[in-house]
Short mmCIF file of C-alpha atoms in Angstrom, two decimals:
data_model
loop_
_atom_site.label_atom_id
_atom_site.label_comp_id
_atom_site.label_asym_id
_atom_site.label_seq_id
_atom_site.Cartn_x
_atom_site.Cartn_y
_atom_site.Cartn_z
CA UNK P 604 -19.20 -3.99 -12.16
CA UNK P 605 -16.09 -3.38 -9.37
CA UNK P 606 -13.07 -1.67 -10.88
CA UNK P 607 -9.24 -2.87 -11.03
CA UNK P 608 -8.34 -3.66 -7.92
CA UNK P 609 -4.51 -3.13 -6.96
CA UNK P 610 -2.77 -3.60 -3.39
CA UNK P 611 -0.79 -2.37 -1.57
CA UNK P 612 -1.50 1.42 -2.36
CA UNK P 613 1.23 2.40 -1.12
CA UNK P 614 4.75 1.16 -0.22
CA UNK P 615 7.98 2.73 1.24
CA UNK P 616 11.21 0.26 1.20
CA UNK P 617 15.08 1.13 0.92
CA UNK P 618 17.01 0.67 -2.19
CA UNK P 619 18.19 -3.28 -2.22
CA UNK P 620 14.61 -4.36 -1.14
CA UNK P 621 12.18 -6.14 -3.09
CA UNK P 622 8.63 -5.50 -3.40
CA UNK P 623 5.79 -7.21 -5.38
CA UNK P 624 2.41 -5.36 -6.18
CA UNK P 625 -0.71 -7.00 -6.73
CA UNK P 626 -3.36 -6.40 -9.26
CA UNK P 627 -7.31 -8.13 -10.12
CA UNK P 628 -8.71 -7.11 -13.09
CA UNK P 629 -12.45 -6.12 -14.14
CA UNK P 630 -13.85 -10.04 -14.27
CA UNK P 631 -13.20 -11.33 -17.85
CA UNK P 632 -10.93 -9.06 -19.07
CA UNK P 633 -8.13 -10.72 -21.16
CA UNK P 634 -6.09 -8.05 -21.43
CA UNK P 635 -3.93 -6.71 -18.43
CA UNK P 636 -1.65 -4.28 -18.59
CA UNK P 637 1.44 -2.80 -16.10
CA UNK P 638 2.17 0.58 -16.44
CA UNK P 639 4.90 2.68 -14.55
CA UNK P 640 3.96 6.88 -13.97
CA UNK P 641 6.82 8.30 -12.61
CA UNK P 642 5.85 11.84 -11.04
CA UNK P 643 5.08 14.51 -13.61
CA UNK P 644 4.95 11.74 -16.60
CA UNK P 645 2.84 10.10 -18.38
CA UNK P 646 2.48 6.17 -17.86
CA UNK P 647 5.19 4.14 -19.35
CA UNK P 648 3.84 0.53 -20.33
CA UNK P 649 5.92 -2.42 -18.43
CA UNK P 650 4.37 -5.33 -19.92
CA UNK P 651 1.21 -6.34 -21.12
CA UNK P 652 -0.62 -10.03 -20.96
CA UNK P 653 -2.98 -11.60 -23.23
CA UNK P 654 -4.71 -13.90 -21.07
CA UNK P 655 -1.57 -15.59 -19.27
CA UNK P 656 0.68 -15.03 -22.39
CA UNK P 657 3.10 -11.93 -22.61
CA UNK P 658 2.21 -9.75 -25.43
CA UNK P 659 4.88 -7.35 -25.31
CA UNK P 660 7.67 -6.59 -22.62
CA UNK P 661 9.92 -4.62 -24.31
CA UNK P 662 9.91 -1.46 -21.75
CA UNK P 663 10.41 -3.98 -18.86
CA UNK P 664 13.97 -3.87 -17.25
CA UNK P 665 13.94 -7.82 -16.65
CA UNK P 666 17.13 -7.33 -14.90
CA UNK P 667 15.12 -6.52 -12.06
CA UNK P 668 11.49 -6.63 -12.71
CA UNK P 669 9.07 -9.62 -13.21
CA UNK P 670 5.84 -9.78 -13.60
CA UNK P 671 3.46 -12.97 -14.29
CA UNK P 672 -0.76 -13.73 -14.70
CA UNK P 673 -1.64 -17.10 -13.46
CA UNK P 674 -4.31 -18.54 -14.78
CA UNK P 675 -5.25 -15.62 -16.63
CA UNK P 676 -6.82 -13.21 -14.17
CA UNK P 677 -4.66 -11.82 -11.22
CA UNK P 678 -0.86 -10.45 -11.87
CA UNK P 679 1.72 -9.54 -9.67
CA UNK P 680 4.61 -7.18 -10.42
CA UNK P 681 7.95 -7.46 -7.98
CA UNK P 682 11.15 -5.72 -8.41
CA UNK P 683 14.01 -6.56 -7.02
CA UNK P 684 16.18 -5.19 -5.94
CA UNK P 685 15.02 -2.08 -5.83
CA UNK P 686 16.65 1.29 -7.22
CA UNK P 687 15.79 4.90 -6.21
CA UNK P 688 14.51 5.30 -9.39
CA UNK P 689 11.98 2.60 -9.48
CA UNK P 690 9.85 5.27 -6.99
CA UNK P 691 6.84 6.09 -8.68
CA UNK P 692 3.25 4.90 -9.57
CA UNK P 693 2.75 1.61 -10.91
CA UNK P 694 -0.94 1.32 -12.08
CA UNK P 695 -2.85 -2.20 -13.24
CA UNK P 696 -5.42 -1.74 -16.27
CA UNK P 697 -6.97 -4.33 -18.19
CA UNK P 698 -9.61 -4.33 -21.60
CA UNK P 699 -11.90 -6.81 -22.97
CA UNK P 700 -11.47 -8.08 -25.99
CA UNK P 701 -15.04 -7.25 -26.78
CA UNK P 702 -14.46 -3.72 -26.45
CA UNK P 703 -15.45 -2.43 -29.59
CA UNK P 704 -13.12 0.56 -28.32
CA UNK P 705 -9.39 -1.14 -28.86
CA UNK P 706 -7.70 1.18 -27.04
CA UNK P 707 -10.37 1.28 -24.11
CA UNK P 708 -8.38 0.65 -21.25
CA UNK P 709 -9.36 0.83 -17.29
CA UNK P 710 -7.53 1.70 -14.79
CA UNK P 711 -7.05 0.86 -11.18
CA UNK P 712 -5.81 3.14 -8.57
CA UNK P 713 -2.21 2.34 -8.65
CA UNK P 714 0.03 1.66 -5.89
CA UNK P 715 2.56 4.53 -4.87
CA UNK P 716 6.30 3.07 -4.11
CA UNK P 717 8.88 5.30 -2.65
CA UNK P 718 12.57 3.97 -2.72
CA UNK P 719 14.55 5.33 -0.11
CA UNK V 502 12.61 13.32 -28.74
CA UNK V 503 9.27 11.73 -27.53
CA UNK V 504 6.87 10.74 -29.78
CA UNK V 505 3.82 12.06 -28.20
CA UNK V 506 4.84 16.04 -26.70
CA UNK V 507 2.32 17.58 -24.59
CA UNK V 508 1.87 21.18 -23.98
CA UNK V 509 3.23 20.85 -20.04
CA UNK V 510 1.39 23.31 -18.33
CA UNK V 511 0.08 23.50 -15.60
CA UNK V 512 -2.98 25.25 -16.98
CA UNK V 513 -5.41 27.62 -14.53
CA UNK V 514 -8.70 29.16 -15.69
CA UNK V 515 -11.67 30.72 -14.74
CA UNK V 516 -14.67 28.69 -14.61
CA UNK V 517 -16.64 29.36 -17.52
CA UNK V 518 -13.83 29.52 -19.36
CA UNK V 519 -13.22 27.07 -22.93
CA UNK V 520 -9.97 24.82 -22.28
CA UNK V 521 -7.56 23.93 -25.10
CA UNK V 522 -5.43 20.78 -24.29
CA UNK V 523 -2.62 19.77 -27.17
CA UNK V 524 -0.39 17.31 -28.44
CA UNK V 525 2.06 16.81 -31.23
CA UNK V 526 3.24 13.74 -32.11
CA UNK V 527 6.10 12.44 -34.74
CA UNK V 528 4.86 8.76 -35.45
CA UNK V 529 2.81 8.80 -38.65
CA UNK V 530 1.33 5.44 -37.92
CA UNK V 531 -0.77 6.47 -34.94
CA UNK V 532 -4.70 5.72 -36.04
CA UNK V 533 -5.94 5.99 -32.28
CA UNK V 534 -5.73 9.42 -30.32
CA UNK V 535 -7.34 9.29 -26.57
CA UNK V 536 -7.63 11.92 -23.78
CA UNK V 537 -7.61 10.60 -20.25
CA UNK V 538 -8.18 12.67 -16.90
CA UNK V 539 -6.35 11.59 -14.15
CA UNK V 540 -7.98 12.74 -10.49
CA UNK V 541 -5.26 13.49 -7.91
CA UNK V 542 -4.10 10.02 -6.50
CA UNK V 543 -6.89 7.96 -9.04
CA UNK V 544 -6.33 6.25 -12.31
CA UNK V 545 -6.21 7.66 -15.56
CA UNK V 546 -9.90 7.33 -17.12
CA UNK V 547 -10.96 7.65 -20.76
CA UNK V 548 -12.55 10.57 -21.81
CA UNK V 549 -12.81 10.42 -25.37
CA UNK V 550 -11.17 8.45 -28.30
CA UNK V 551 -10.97 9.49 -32.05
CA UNK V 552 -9.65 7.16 -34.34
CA UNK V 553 -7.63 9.03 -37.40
CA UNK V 554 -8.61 12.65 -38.46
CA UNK V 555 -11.45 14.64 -37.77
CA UNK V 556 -13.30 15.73 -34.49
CA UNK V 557 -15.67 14.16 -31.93
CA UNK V 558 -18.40 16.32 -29.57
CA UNK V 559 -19.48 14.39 -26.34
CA UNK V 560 -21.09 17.43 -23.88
CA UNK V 561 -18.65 19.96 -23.23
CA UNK V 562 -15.75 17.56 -24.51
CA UNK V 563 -14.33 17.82 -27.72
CA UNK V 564 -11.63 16.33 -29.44
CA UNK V 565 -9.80 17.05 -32.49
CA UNK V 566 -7.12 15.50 -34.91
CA UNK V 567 -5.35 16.82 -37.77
CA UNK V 568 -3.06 13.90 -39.22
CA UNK V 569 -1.55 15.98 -41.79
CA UNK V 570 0.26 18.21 -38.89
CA UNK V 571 0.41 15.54 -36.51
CA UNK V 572 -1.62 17.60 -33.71
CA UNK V 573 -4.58 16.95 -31.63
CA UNK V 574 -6.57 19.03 -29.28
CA UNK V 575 -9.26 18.59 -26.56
CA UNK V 576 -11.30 21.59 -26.29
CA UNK V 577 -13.19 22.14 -22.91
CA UNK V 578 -16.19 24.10 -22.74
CA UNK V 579 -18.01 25.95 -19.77
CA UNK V 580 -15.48 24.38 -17.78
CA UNK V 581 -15.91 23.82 -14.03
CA UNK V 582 -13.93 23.28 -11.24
CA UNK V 583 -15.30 19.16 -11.25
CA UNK V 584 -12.53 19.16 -14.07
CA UNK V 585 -9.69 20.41 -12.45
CA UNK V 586 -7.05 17.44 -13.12
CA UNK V 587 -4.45 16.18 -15.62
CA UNK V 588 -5.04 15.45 -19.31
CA UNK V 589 -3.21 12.94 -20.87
CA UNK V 590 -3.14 12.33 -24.63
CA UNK V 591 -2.56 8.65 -25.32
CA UNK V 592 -2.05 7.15 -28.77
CA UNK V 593 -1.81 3.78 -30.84
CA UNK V 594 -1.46 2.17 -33.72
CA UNK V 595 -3.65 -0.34 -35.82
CA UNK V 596 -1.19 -3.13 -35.42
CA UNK V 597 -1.02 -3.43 -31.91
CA UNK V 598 -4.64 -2.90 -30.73
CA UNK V 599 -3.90 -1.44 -26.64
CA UNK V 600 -0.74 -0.74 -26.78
CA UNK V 601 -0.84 3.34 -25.88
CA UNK V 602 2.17 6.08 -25.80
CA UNK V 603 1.39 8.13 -23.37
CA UNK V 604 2.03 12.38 -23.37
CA UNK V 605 3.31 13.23 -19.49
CA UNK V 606 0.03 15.62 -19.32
CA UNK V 607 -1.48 19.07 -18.84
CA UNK V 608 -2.47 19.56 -14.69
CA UNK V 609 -5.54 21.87 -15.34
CA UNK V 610 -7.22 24.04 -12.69
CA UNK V 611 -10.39 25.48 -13.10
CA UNK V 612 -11.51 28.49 -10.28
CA UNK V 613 -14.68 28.88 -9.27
#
């Protein structure tokens, strides 16, 4: 079974810019989640989808981040513009809802974005 | 103040050695309680998961939760430098099935 895929995995732009990250779930997962990990923290959850529904996006700064699920499956995540303090690691996971584990999540690799 | 505090570390032992990994918490309606290792540059991955109190052996892994002082533990045995990484205790609740809280994580290294 391949893993969460994410792309890019990493990304340098200057404050202003926009960026958009990319992530494809473990096929048939329902559940997809963004999470931000700024250096030395734990990850922060952005938003999380149920299928192509939000669930919750109460940590998201929707000033300046969006994030969508079309059709269910792949999500992207852009900011813009960005601020130096958006640099950090923004990792993809996603669950099945047959999981007998609720809170088993898996992760991809993350993408690294440094705001200069 | 957070509601999940993890002891910050870092954390270096010989190998051999038994690990102890902890977190407090202050939210009383936490059921779930999850360590994840993170590998330098990789994904957190699931180690072990304990829902309410008690304690869970898998290997050299095991986990512990006492509700009434809102503390958990992951307890390392005959560790080896294969698990030198960060441990991050994650938490949830009943009502919102995947939605974790995060601690920011113990960097552990383990010398051969």
């Amino acid at each position: 079974e391949a893993g969460v895929a994410q792309s890019p995995r990493y990304k340098i732009i200057e404050k202003r810019q926009s960026v958009a990250f990319w992530c494809n779930p473990i096929s048939g997962h329902a559940t997809l989640y963004w999470y931000q990990q700024i250096l030395g923290q734990g990850p922060k959850l952005l938003i999380q989808f149920q299928n192509n529904g939000v669930v919750d996006d109460s940590q998201l700064p929707k000033d300046r981040f969006s994030a969508e699920r079309l059709k269910g499956v792949d999500s992207t995540l852009k900011i813009q513009p960005a601020k130096l303090e958006d640099s950090a690691v923004y990792l993809c996971a996603s669950r099945s809802q047959r999981d007998r584990v609720p809170y088993e999540q898996y992760f991809g690799p993350g993408t690294r974005l440094t705001v200069t | 103040q957070k509601e999940v505090e993890q002891d910050p570390g870092p954390l270096s032992v010989p190998e051999g050695a038994i690990v102890s990994l902890n977190c407090t918490y202050s939210n009383s309606a936490f059921q779930y309680f999850m360590w994840y290792r993170q590998y330098s540059r990789k994904g957190p991955e699931l180690l072990m998961y304990t829902y309410s109190s008690g304690n869970k052996e898998d290997g050299r892994f095991t986990a512990q939760v006492d509700k009434s002082s809102k503390y958990i533990s992951l307890f390392i045995r005959d560790s080896q430098p294969s698990d030198s990484a960060t441990y991050l205790c994650a938490m949830g609740k009943s009502t919102n099935a995947g939605k974790s809280t995060f601690g920011d994580g113990t960097t552990l290294t383990v010398k051969p």
